[in-house]
GROMACS .gro file of C-alpha atoms in nm:
model
  484
    1MET     CA    1  -2.645 -10.511   3.792
    2GLY     CA    2  -2.399 -10.733   3.972
    3LYS     CA    3  -2.419 -11.104   3.896
    4VAL     CA    4  -2.742 -11.202   3.725
    5THR     CA    5  -2.813 -11.481   3.975
    6GLY     CA    6  -2.615 -11.329   4.260
    7PHE     CA    7  -2.916 -11.237   4.473
    8MET     CA    8  -3.019 -11.606   4.470
    9GLU     CA    9  -2.671 -11.743   4.540
   10PHE     CA   10  -2.538 -11.518   4.813
   11GLY     CA   11  -2.668 -11.396   5.145
   12ARG     CA   12  -2.610 -11.059   5.307
   13ILE     CA   13  -2.266 -11.018   5.457
   14GLU     CA   14  -2.257 -10.802   5.767
   15GLU     CA   15  -1.943 -10.613   5.862
   16THR     CA   16  -1.777 -10.789   6.153
   17HIS     CA   17  -1.761 -10.620   6.493
   18LEU     CA   18  -1.555 -10.672   6.802
   19ALA     CA   19  -1.757 -10.835   7.078
   20PRO     CA   20  -1.913 -10.591   7.330
   21GLY     CA   21  -1.685 -10.714   7.608
   22GLN     CA   22  -1.378 -10.624   7.400
   23ARG     CA   23  -1.484 -10.294   7.250
   24VAL     CA   24  -1.600 -10.124   7.571
   25LYS     CA   25  -1.241 -10.134   7.696
   26ASN     CA   26  -1.138  -9.856   7.457
   27TYR     CA   27  -1.272  -9.579   7.234
   28ARG     CA   28  -1.148  -9.716   6.900
   29GLU     CA   29  -1.373  -9.802   6.606
   30PHE     CA   30  -1.483 -10.165   6.634
   31THR     CA   31  -1.643 -10.222   6.292
   32MET     CA   32  -1.423 -10.398   6.040
   33THR     CA   33  -1.433 -10.290   5.675
   34LEU     CA   34  -1.519 -10.564   5.425
   35VAL     CA   35  -1.230 -10.730   5.241
   36ASP     CA   36  -1.224 -10.760   4.861
   37ASP     CA   37  -1.396 -11.098   4.829
   38GLN     CA   38  -1.670 -11.000   5.074
   39ALA     CA   39  -1.738 -10.672   4.898
   40ARG     CA   40  -1.749 -10.836   4.555
   41GLU     CA   41  -1.990 -11.103   4.679
   42GLN     CA   42  -2.213 -10.839   4.836
   43GLY     CA   43  -2.204 -10.632   4.516
   44ALA     CA   44  -2.305 -10.943   4.321
   45ARG     CA   45  -2.637 -10.946   4.509
   46CYS     CA   46  -2.750 -10.616   4.351
   47MET     CA   47  -3.030 -10.694   4.106
   48ASP     CA   48  -3.113 -10.535   3.773
   49CYS     CA   49  -3.433 -10.410   3.936
   50GLY     CA   50  -3.527 -10.154   3.674
   51ILE     CA   51  -3.615  -9.877   3.918
   52PRO     CA   52  -3.338  -9.829   4.178
   53PHE     CA   53  -3.543  -9.731   4.482
   54CYS     CA   54  -3.219  -9.725   4.681
   55ASN     CA   55  -3.109  -9.429   4.471
   56ASN     CA   56  -3.436  -9.247   4.536
   57ALA     CA   57  -3.420  -9.311   4.910
   58CYS     CA   58  -3.069  -9.165   4.934
   59PRO     CA   59  -3.083  -8.786   4.990
   60ILE     CA   60  -2.768  -8.734   4.780
   61HIS     CA   61  -2.889  -8.986   4.519
   62ASN     CA   62  -2.580  -9.204   4.527
   63LEU     CA   63  -2.536  -9.410   4.211
   64ILE     CA   64  -2.567  -9.727   4.415
   65PRO     CA   65  -2.639  -9.991   4.146
   66ASP     CA   66  -2.353  -9.854   3.936
   67TRP     CA   67  -2.085  -9.888   4.201
   68ASN     CA   68  -2.225 -10.216   4.331
   69ASP     CA   69  -2.175 -10.360   3.982
   70LEU     CA   70  -1.825 -10.214   3.951
   71VAL     CA   71  -1.722 -10.360   4.288
   72TYR     CA   72  -1.852 -10.701   4.182
   73ARG     CA   73  -1.635 -10.674   3.870
   74GLY     CA   74  -1.333 -10.565   4.072
   75LYS     CA   75  -1.321 -10.220   3.909
   76TYR     CA   76  -1.264 -10.037   4.236
   77LYS     CA   77  -1.119  -9.717   4.092
   78LEU     CA   78  -1.422  -9.667   3.867
   79ALA     CA   79  -1.648  -9.748   4.161
   80LEU     CA   80  -1.474  -9.473   4.361
   81ASP     CA   81  -1.528  -9.226   4.077
   82LYS     CA   82  -1.899  -9.307   4.072
   83LEU     CA   83  -1.922  -9.278   4.451
   84GLN     CA   84  -1.743  -8.945   4.470
   85ALA     CA   85  -1.957  -8.803   4.189
   86THR     CA   86  -2.241  -8.755   4.439
   87ASN     CA   87  -2.080  -8.784   4.782
   88ASN     CA   88  -1.798  -8.563   4.908
   89PHE     CA   89  -1.733  -8.768   5.220
   90PRO     CA   90  -1.826  -9.138   5.183
   91GLU     CA   91  -1.601  -9.223   5.479
   92PHE     CA   92  -1.847  -9.034   5.702
   93THR     CA   93  -2.170  -9.170   5.558
   94GLY     CA   94  -2.018  -9.520   5.539
   95ARG     CA   95  -1.983  -9.507   5.916
   96ILE     CA   96  -2.259  -9.292   6.065
   97CYS     CA   97  -2.541  -9.269   5.809
   98PRO     CA   98  -2.842  -9.487   5.908
   99ALA     CA   99  -2.857  -9.590   5.540
  100PRO     CA  100  -3.216  -9.516   5.433
  101CYS     CA  101  -3.113  -9.672   5.102
  102GLU     CA  102  -3.111 -10.022   5.246
  103PRO     CA  103  -3.480 -10.051   5.350
  104ALA     CA  104  -3.561  -9.929   4.995
  105CYS     CA  105  -3.359 -10.209   4.832
  106CYS     CA  106  -3.585 -10.423   4.610
  107LEU     CA  107  -3.411 -10.739   4.728
  108GLY     CA  108  -3.508 -10.648   5.085
  109VAL     CA  109  -3.873 -10.723   5.011
  110ILE     CA  110  -3.806 -11.097   4.978
  111SER     CA  111  -3.471 -11.132   5.154
  112GLU     CA  112  -3.210 -10.926   5.336
  113PRO     CA  113  -3.119 -10.608   5.147
  114VAL     CA  114  -2.781 -10.551   4.985
  115GLY     CA  115  -2.526 -10.421   5.239
  116ILE     CA  116  -2.502 -10.086   5.062
  117ARG     CA  117  -2.338  -9.891   5.343
  118SER     CA  118  -2.072 -10.157   5.397
  119ILE     CA  119  -1.985 -10.149   5.024
  120GLU     CA  120  -1.969  -9.769   5.035
  121ARG     CA  121  -1.722  -9.783   5.322
  122PHE     CA  122  -1.519 -10.050   5.140
  123ILE     CA  123  -1.491  -9.837   4.826
  124ILE     CA  124  -1.371  -9.520   4.999
  125GLU     CA  125  -1.128  -9.702   5.227
  126LYS     CA  126  -0.989  -9.884   4.922
  127GLY     CA  127  -0.951  -9.543   4.760
  128TRP     CA  128  -0.752  -9.401   5.052
  129GLU     CA  129  -0.543  -9.718   5.074
  130GLU     CA  130  -0.452  -9.706   4.705
  131GLY     CA  131  -0.386  -9.332   4.700
  132TRP     CA  132  -0.676  -9.257   4.468
  133VAL     CA  133  -0.827  -8.988   4.693
  134VAL     CA  134  -0.629  -8.681   4.595
  135PRO     CA  135  -0.681  -8.302   4.599
  136HIS     CA  136  -0.864  -8.148   4.304
  137PRO     CA  137  -0.772  -7.780   4.307
  138ALA     CA  138  -0.948  -7.551   4.060
  139LYS     CA  139  -0.759  -7.482   3.739
  140VAL     CA  140  -0.919  -7.137   3.702
  141LYS     CA  141  -0.993  -6.895   3.988
  142SER     CA  142  -1.306  -6.680   3.987
  143GLY     CA  143  -1.176  -6.406   4.213
  144LYS     CA  144  -1.488  -6.440   4.430
  145LYS     CA  145  -1.473  -6.499   4.807
  146VAL     CA  146  -1.717  -6.709   5.011
  147ALA     CA  147  -1.737  -6.728   5.390
  148ILE     CA  148  -1.887  -7.037   5.550
  149VAL     CA  149  -1.997  -7.021   5.914
  150GLY     CA  150  -1.974  -7.367   6.066
  151SER     CA  151  -1.754  -7.665   5.983
  152GLY     CA  152  -1.994  -7.955   6.017
  153PRO     CA  153  -2.086  -8.184   5.725
  154ALA     CA  154  -2.299  -7.918   5.549
  155GLY     CA  155  -2.030  -7.650   5.574
  156LEU     CA  156  -1.751  -7.883   5.466
  157SER     CA  157  -1.935  -8.020   5.163
  158ALA     CA  158  -2.026  -7.666   5.052
  159ALA     CA  159  -1.665  -7.557   5.102
  160GLN     CA  160  -1.523  -7.836   4.890
  161GLN     CA  161  -1.771  -7.783   4.607
  162LEU     CA  162  -1.710  -7.409   4.597
  163VAL     CA  163  -1.330  -7.424   4.614
  164ARG     CA  164  -1.330  -7.676   4.330
  165ALA     CA  165  -1.545  -7.432   4.132
  166GLY     CA  166  -1.265  -7.176   4.162
  167HIS     CA  167  -1.387  -6.958   4.447
  168ASP     CA  168  -1.180  -6.858   4.751
  169VAL     CA  169  -1.339  -7.021   5.054
  170VAL     CA  170  -1.285  -6.947   5.424
  171VAL     CA  171  -1.457  -7.165   5.685
  172PHE     CA  172  -1.512  -7.011   6.028
  173GLU     CA  173  -1.546  -7.241   6.330
  174LYS     CA  174  -1.608  -7.123   6.687
  175ASN     CA  175  -1.441  -7.428   6.843
  176ASP     CA  176  -1.072  -7.512   6.847
  177LYS     CA  177  -1.085  -7.779   6.577
  178ILE     CA  178  -1.269  -7.825   6.248
  179GLY     CA  179  -1.549  -8.079   6.210
  180GLY     CA  180  -1.851  -7.957   6.404
  181LEU     CA  181  -2.074  -8.250   6.495
  182LEU     CA  182  -1.830  -8.489   6.328
  183ARG     CA  183  -1.556  -8.375   6.566
  184TYR     CA  184  -1.732  -8.317   6.895
  185GLY     CA  185  -2.075  -8.479   6.875
  186ILE     CA  186  -1.994  -8.829   6.750
  187PRO     CA  187  -1.789  -9.067   6.968
  188ASP     CA  188  -1.460  -9.206   6.843
  189PHE     CA  189  -1.594  -9.561   6.847
  190LYS     CA  190  -1.826  -9.457   6.561
  191LEU     CA  191  -1.594  -9.213   6.383
  192GLU     CA  192  -1.229  -9.180   6.479
  193LYS     CA  193  -1.105  -8.828   6.435
  194GLN     CA  194  -0.808  -8.914   6.211
  195ILE     CA  195  -1.074  -9.006   5.953
  196VAL     CA  196  -1.191  -8.644   5.966
  197ASP     CA  197  -0.836  -8.506   5.971
  198ARG     CA  198  -0.720  -8.685   5.656
  199ARG     CA  199  -1.011  -8.535   5.462
  200LEU     CA  200  -0.936  -8.189   5.599
  201GLU     CA  201  -0.579  -8.218   5.469
  202GLN     CA  202  -0.716  -8.288   5.121
  203MET     CA  203  -0.942  -7.981   5.145
  204LYS     CA  204  -0.656  -7.761   5.259
  205ALA     CA  205  -0.454  -7.878   4.959
  206GLU     CA  206  -0.746  -7.777   4.739
  207GLY     CA  207  -0.735  -7.427   4.883
  208VAL     CA  208  -0.995  -7.418   5.162
  209VAL     CA  209  -0.886  -7.191   5.449
  210PHE     CA  210  -0.998  -7.290   5.798
  211ARG     CA  211  -1.018  -7.040   6.084
  212THR     CA  212  -1.088  -7.188   6.426
  213GLY     CA  213  -1.177  -7.022   6.754
  214VAL     CA  214  -1.380  -6.755   6.574
  215LEU     CA  215  -1.739  -6.679   6.673
  216VAL     CA  216  -1.938  -6.502   6.405
  217GLY     CA  217  -2.223  -6.314   6.570
  218LYS     CA  218  -2.322  -6.262   6.930
  219ALA     CA  219  -2.259  -6.454   7.252
  220LEU     CA  220  -2.414  -6.801   7.257
  221PRO     CA  221  -2.630  -6.968   7.523
  222SER     CA  222  -2.435  -7.164   7.783
  223GLN     CA  223  -2.579  -7.495   7.655
  224ILE     CA  224  -2.382  -7.460   7.329
  225GLN     CA  225  -2.011  -7.540   7.324
  226ASN     CA  226  -1.809  -7.231   7.239
  227MET     CA  227  -1.428  -7.215   7.251
  228ALA     CA  228  -1.400  -6.890   7.056
  229THR     CA  229  -1.119  -6.648   7.136
  230GLU     CA  230  -1.222  -6.403   6.863
  231VAL     CA  231  -1.555  -6.252   6.760
  232ILE     CA  232  -1.637  -6.122   6.412
  233ASP     CA  233  -1.938  -5.906   6.334
  234PRO     CA  234  -2.160  -6.059   6.062
  235GLN     CA  235  -2.167  -5.729   5.873
  236THR     CA  236  -1.788  -5.750   5.846
  237LEU     CA  237  -1.821  -6.081   5.665
  238GLU     CA  238  -2.084  -5.938   5.433
  239LYS     CA  239  -1.849  -5.653   5.340
  240GLU     CA  240  -1.538  -5.867   5.291
  241PHE     CA  241  -1.698  -6.163   5.111
  242ASP     CA  242  -1.914  -6.196   4.803
  243ALA     CA  243  -2.139  -6.453   4.970
  244VAL     CA  244  -2.187  -6.606   5.316
  245ILE     CA  245  -2.324  -6.953   5.397
  246LEU     CA  246  -2.471  -7.023   5.740
  247ALA     CA  247  -2.404  -7.390   5.818
  248CYS     CA  248  -2.380  -7.368   6.194
  249GLY     CA  249  -2.610  -7.660   6.271
  250ALA     CA  250  -2.905  -7.693   6.507
  251GLU     CA  251  -2.712  -7.681   6.832
  252GLN     CA  252  -2.980  -7.548   7.065
  253PRO     CA  253  -3.085  -7.850   7.276
  254ARG     CA  254  -3.443  -7.914   7.376
  255THR     CA  255  -3.482  -7.820   7.739
  256LEU     CA  256  -3.649  -8.018   8.015
  257ASP     CA  257  -3.891  -7.776   8.180
  258VAL     CA  258  -3.944  -7.948   8.513
  259PRO     CA  259  -3.844  -7.863   8.871
  260GLY     CA  260  -3.491  -7.976   8.954
  261ALA     CA  261  -3.357  -7.967   8.600
  262ASP     CA  262  -3.085  -7.729   8.721
  263LEU     CA  263  -2.948  -7.965   8.985
  264GLN     CA  264  -2.581  -8.063   8.978
  265GLY     CA  265  -2.543  -8.386   8.782
  266VAL     CA  266  -2.803  -8.296   8.518
  267HIS     CA  267  -2.636  -8.232   8.182
  268TYR     CA  268  -2.729  -8.196   7.820
  269ALA     CA  269  -2.617  -8.492   7.610
  270MET     CA  270  -2.396  -8.281   7.385
  271GLU     CA  271  -2.218  -8.138   7.689
  272PHE     CA  272  -2.138  -8.495   7.794
  273LEU     CA  273  -2.033  -8.608   7.444
  274CYS     CA  274  -1.826  -8.298   7.371
  275ALA     CA  275  -1.641  -8.332   7.700
  276GLN     CA  276  -1.546  -8.688   7.607
  277ASN     CA  277  -1.431  -8.590   7.259
  278ARG     CA  278  -1.202  -8.316   7.388
  279LYS     CA  279  -0.902  -8.538   7.436
  280ASP     CA  280  -0.606  -8.319   7.341
  281ALA     CA  281  -0.325  -8.298   7.598
  282GLY     CA  282  -0.475  -8.574   7.809
  283GLU     CA  283  -0.810  -8.401   7.852
  284ARG     CA  284  -0.993  -8.735   7.842
  285GLY     CA  285  -0.831  -8.836   8.168
  286LYS     CA  286  -0.946  -8.508   8.322
  287ASN     CA  287  -1.305  -8.540   8.205
  288ARG     CA  288  -1.515  -8.367   8.467
  289LEU     CA  289  -1.830  -8.533   8.333
  290SER     CA  290  -1.726  -8.890   8.390
  291ALA     CA  291  -2.001  -9.147   8.448
  292GLU     CA  292  -1.765  -9.376   8.638
  293GLY     CA  293  -1.940  -9.551   8.924
  294LYS     CA  294  -2.263  -9.354   8.871
  295ARG     CA  295  -2.623  -9.453   8.817
  296VAL     CA  296  -2.685  -9.288   8.480
  297VAL     CA  297  -3.031  -9.208   8.345
  298ILE     CA  298  -3.056  -9.091   7.984
  299ILE     CA  299  -3.377  -8.910   7.891
  300GLY     CA  300  -3.440  -8.961   7.520
  301GLY     CA  301  -3.445  -9.274   7.307
  302GLY     CA  302  -3.272  -9.153   6.991
  303ASP     CA  303  -2.923  -9.182   6.845
  304THR     CA  304  -2.776  -8.910   7.067
  305GLY     CA  305  -2.899  -9.093   7.375
  306SER     CA  306  -2.755  -9.415   7.236
  307ASP     CA  307  -2.415  -9.247   7.194
  308CYS     CA  308  -2.434  -9.145   7.560
  309VAL     CA  309  -2.492  -9.510   7.649
  310GLY     CA  310  -2.173  -9.610   7.467
  311ILE     CA  311  -1.965  -9.345   7.643
  312ALA     CA  312  -2.113  -9.419   7.986
  313ASN     CA  313  -2.033  -9.789   7.943
  314ARG     CA  314  -1.673  -9.712   7.853
  315GLN     CA  315  -1.638  -9.481   8.150
  316GLY     CA  316  -1.756  -9.753   8.386
  317ALA     CA  317  -2.105  -9.644   8.489
  318ALA     CA  318  -2.260  -9.848   8.771
  319SER     CA  319  -2.588  -9.871   8.578
  320ILE     CA  320  -2.744  -9.715   8.269
  321LEU     CA  321  -3.113  -9.661   8.205
  322GLN     CA  322  -3.238  -9.501   7.882
  323ILE     CA  323  -3.598  -9.382   7.896
  324ASP     CA  324  -3.830  -9.276   7.616
  325ARG     CA  325  -4.177  -9.124   7.638
  326ASN     CA  326  -4.281  -9.296   7.316
  327THR     CA  327  -4.437  -9.641   7.296
  328LYS     CA  328  -4.196  -9.926   7.218
  329LEU     CA  329  -4.204 -10.002   6.846
  330PRO     CA  330  -4.291 -10.353   6.720
  331GLU     CA  331  -3.999 -10.593   6.688
  332THR     CA  332  -4.127 -10.737   6.360
  333ILE     CA  333  -4.308 -10.571   6.070
  334ASP     CA  334  -4.461 -10.669   5.739
  335LYS     CA  335  -4.211 -10.534   5.485
  336SER     CA  336  -4.473 -10.531   5.211
  337LEU     CA  337  -4.667 -10.266   5.404
  338VAL     CA  338  -4.379 -10.020   5.446
  339TRP     CA  339  -4.133 -10.078   5.161
  340PRO     CA  340  -3.961  -9.871   5.022
  341TYR     CA  341  -3.995  -9.636   5.320
  342TRP     CA  342  -3.807  -9.640   5.647
  343PRO     CA  343  -3.960  -9.905   5.875
  344LYS     CA  344  -4.076  -9.796   6.219
  345GLN     CA  345  -3.937 -10.097   6.399
  346PHE     CA  346  -3.771 -10.164   6.733
  347THR     CA  347  -3.393 -10.177   6.698
  348ILE     CA  348  -3.094 -10.222   6.925
  349SER     CA  349  -2.794  -9.999   6.856
  350SER     CA  350  -2.438 -10.119   6.902
  351SER     CA  351  -2.413  -9.908   7.218
  352GLN     CA  352  -2.735 -10.051   7.362
  353GLU     CA  353  -2.604 -10.398   7.278
  354GLU     CA  354  -2.308 -10.324   7.505
  355GLY     CA  355  -2.536 -10.299   7.803
  356CYS     CA  356  -2.819 -10.080   7.930
  357GLU     CA  357  -3.178 -10.098   8.041
  358ARG     CA  358  -3.446  -9.936   7.828
  359ASP     CA  359  -3.795  -9.832   7.927
  360PHE     CA  360  -4.079  -9.669   7.737
  361ARG     CA  361  -4.385  -9.450   7.790
  362ILE     CA  362  -4.206  -9.254   8.062
  363GLN     CA  363  -4.250  -8.883   8.125
  364THR     CA  364  -4.028  -8.695   8.371
  365LYS     CA  365  -4.230  -8.494   8.623
  366ARG     CA  366  -3.949  -8.354   8.837
  367ILE     CA  367  -3.592  -8.417   8.947
  368GLU     CA  368  -3.507  -8.429   9.315
  369GLY     CA  369  -3.183  -8.413   9.509
  370LYS     CA  370  -3.007  -8.308   9.826
  371ARG     CA  371  -2.751  -8.033   9.879
  372GLY     CA  372  -2.795  -7.930   9.517
  373LYS     CA  373  -2.706  -8.271   9.370
  374VAL     CA  374  -2.940  -8.499   9.178
  375GLU     CA  375  -3.059  -8.813   9.357
  376LYS     CA  376  -3.369  -8.929   9.174
  377ILE     CA  377  -3.619  -8.867   8.897
  378ILE     CA  378  -3.991  -8.866   8.963
  379ALA     CA  379  -4.169  -8.996   8.654
  380CYS     CA  380  -4.494  -9.148   8.537
  381ARG     CA  381  -4.628  -9.358   8.252
  382VAL     CA  382  -4.793  -9.179   7.961
  383ASN     CA  383  -5.020  -9.267   7.671
  384SER     CA  384  -5.034  -9.093   7.336
  385VAL     CA  385  -5.381  -8.953   7.281
  386GLY     CA  386  -5.454  -8.738   6.978
  387GLY     CA  387  -5.087  -8.654   6.933
  388ARG     CA  388  -5.047  -8.552   7.300
  389TYR     CA  389  -4.887  -8.736   7.590
  390VAL     CA  390  -5.139  -8.794   7.869
  391ASP     CA  391  -5.033  -8.908   8.217
  392GLU     CA  392  -5.155  -9.250   8.322
  393PRO     CA  393  -5.336  -9.207   8.658
  394GLY     CA  394  -5.162  -9.362   8.958
  395SER     CA  395  -4.847  -9.453   8.761
  396GLU     CA  396  -4.599  -9.219   8.931
  397PHE     CA  397  -4.268  -9.377   9.042
  398SER     CA  398  -3.908  -9.279   9.116
  399ILE     CA  399  -3.577  -9.364   8.949
  400GLU     CA  400  -3.252  -9.332   9.143
  401ALA     CA  401  -2.982  -9.140   8.959
  402ASP     CA  402  -2.641  -8.981   9.013
  403MET     CA  403  -2.618  -8.843   8.658
  404VAL     CA  404  -2.903  -8.742   8.427
  405LEU     CA  405  -2.832  -8.680   8.058
  406LEU     CA  406  -3.086  -8.487   7.852
  407ALA     CA  407  -3.093  -8.630   7.498
  408MET     CA  408  -3.431  -8.509   7.377
  409GLY     CA  409  -3.321  -8.369   7.044
  410PHE     CA  410  -3.246  -8.018   6.923
  411ALA     CA  411  -3.464  -7.710   6.894
  412GLY     CA  412  -3.281  -7.549   6.602
  413PRO     CA  413  -2.987  -7.314   6.542
  414ALA     CA  414  -2.885  -7.053   6.797
  415LYS     CA  415  -3.117  -6.760   6.734
  416GLU     CA  416  -2.849  -6.520   6.857
  417VAL     CA  417  -2.639  -6.595   6.548
  418LEU     CA  418  -2.932  -6.572   6.307
  419ASP     CA  419  -3.053  -6.248   6.462
  420ALA     CA  420  -2.704  -6.101   6.433
  421PHE     CA  421  -2.720  -6.162   6.057
  422GLY     CA  422  -3.072  -6.019   6.043
  423VAL     CA  423  -3.213  -6.317   5.851
  424GLN     CA  424  -3.578  -6.415   5.874
  425ARG     CA  425  -3.660  -6.733   6.062
  426ASP     CA  426  -3.940  -6.980   6.000
  427MET     CA  427  -4.187  -7.102   6.263
  428ALA     CA  428  -3.937  -7.367   6.378
  429GLY     CA  429  -3.663  -7.107   6.429
  430ASN     CA  430  -3.455  -7.211   6.128
  431VAL     CA  431  -3.329  -6.977   5.857
  432MET     CA  432  -3.609  -6.915   5.610
  433ALA     CA  433  -3.459  -7.018   5.276
  434ALA     CA  434  -3.634  -7.227   5.011
  435ALA     CA  435  -3.470  -7.536   4.863
  436GLU     CA  436  -3.634  -7.470   4.526
  437GLY     CA  437  -3.689  -7.171   4.297
  438GLU     CA  438  -3.474  -6.886   4.169
  439LYS     CA  439  -3.339  -6.800   4.514
  440ARG     CA  440  -3.255  -7.151   4.633
  441PHE     CA  441  -3.096  -7.158   4.979
  442GLN     CA  442  -3.088  -6.777   4.985
  443SER     CA  443  -3.204  -6.604   5.303
  444SER     CA  444  -3.387  -6.274   5.335
  445VAL     CA  445  -3.045  -6.107   5.331
  446GLU     CA  446  -2.924  -6.111   4.969
  447LYS     CA  447  -2.567  -6.232   5.017
  448VAL     CA  448  -2.647  -6.477   5.298
  449PHE     CA  449  -2.737  -6.840   5.227
  450ALA     CA  450  -2.816  -7.129   5.461
  451ALA     CA  451  -2.771  -7.505   5.446
  452GLY     CA  452  -2.801  -7.818   5.657
  453ASP     CA  453  -2.962  -7.821   6.000
  454THR     CA  454  -2.949  -7.440   6.008
  455ARG     CA  455  -3.204  -7.436   5.724
  456ARG     CA  456  -3.402  -7.759   5.764
  457GLY     CA  457  -3.365  -7.835   6.136
  458GLN     CA  458  -3.219  -8.141   6.305
  459SER     CA  459  -3.166  -8.416   6.048
  460LEU     CA  460  -2.930  -8.686   5.917
  461VAL     CA  461  -2.568  -8.635   5.819
  462VAL     CA  462  -2.650  -8.738   5.463
  463TRP     CA  463  -2.909  -8.461   5.441
  464ALA     CA  464  -2.645  -8.214   5.560
  465LEU     CA  465  -2.411  -8.329   5.282
  466HIS     CA  466  -2.690  -8.294   5.027
  467GLU     CA  467  -2.779  -7.945   5.147
  468GLY     CA  468  -2.416  -7.835   5.144
  469ARG     CA  469  -2.372  -7.947   4.784
  470GLU     CA  470  -2.699  -7.793   4.667
  471CYS     CA  471  -2.633  -7.467   4.850
  472ALA     CA  472  -2.286  -7.450   4.695
  473ALA     CA  473  -2.444  -7.483   4.350
  474ALA     CA  474  -2.686  -7.200   4.433
  475VAL     CA  475  -2.404  -6.977   4.557
  476ASP     CA  476  -2.194  -7.052   4.250
  477ARG     CA  477  -2.482  -6.951   4.024
  478PHE     CA  478  -2.542  -6.637   4.235
  479LEU     CA  479  -2.177  -6.533   4.203
  480THR     CA  480  -2.166  -6.612   3.832
  481GLU     CA  481  -2.478  -6.407   3.758
  482ARG     CA  482  -2.344  -6.109   3.956
  483ALA     CA  483  -2.017  -6.129   3.761
  484ASN     CA  484  -2.195  -6.111   3.423
   0.00000   0.00000   0.00000
């Protein structure tokens, strides 16, 4: 694949970024897509490795060597066809997927891996630029109707697959705009919302119907964003549609069960991120959760916490500290010991690069304040012993804070919605639906299916896309069998 000697001639080309001092002045994307010559040179590095481990590491099994070779040869339209054969939304994964394919690249064992994600983004942006990304409405309609609850990446990929198969598809979203996590959970500097909107226009042209402001089920916990102005009973959907897909994500945040967690100034990370992303009619300027001038402490060392760092920097926080109860990972690893799996290695995200302090092995004991407002966190050092976090004696200390953001992950989908549908849940609280077998993705309720984080729990966007596609295939087979 690529140029026979390309991997020896060319080095990895990273996408260029605006410097931190420039990009924190606005909320625009700051990563620059490769130009033609850069993409072709990067594609030339792909080796004829025999077994494409990159393909195996990708949850949607992108045909990576194939489109790398086509980009090297300048056959961009064919490369787009190969890319879209497995991926409904490469513009999303090309921006926000952590790219598990790259650590699995054979070249990465002896050198830097091929810049797979950057080539993926190049291909899809070239496709939009050239007008190659067009609607593909079904030529024959099945007469079957499918309701999809949730408009995140799993729901959208399922919707597009099903409408192209000839089914009538209606997507229900409780918030005022379509996109789910893509819309409200991911900052603009990682994924500008016009990128989402242009894809939605294609889907509308294919026949997908979007209904916003509609809550399917019962009232949700206050920690979950809900802008619904209409409520539909799940049994109504089951009567009116031939199949229902639950793709409502894993929105229930993990709680911090310590004294003082209810003080003013303590917020869940998604509350903070969603408030920033609600920017219609000048709402950004009225953001009641601004970090401006505040000492911000983010509890949780993952991607969501990192996104909070980026927003807090742009809002002008006085200081930012991100704490993690886990031990700091090693900065260097022996690739031969972990390849082709994801390396557990210390990394610095683009948001952390923009400025923040990070500390590890910290457990929050309580949060203190005056007159109902947070003032400080009381914490201690911990050690991991037998899979448990054990306090280090005499290590207690305090951290001053005006805003505390809880970014400790997600506990699963809202059980209120699942209970309203009457579906069985597994031990983790997700919809019980197998990914294999005769009843793939089918819940305990015959006409109700589940995909994405609702079925598998909190995971990557690329897994959500995979689940949406696979669930759509299962629903299509279900509808076809019932019609015969």
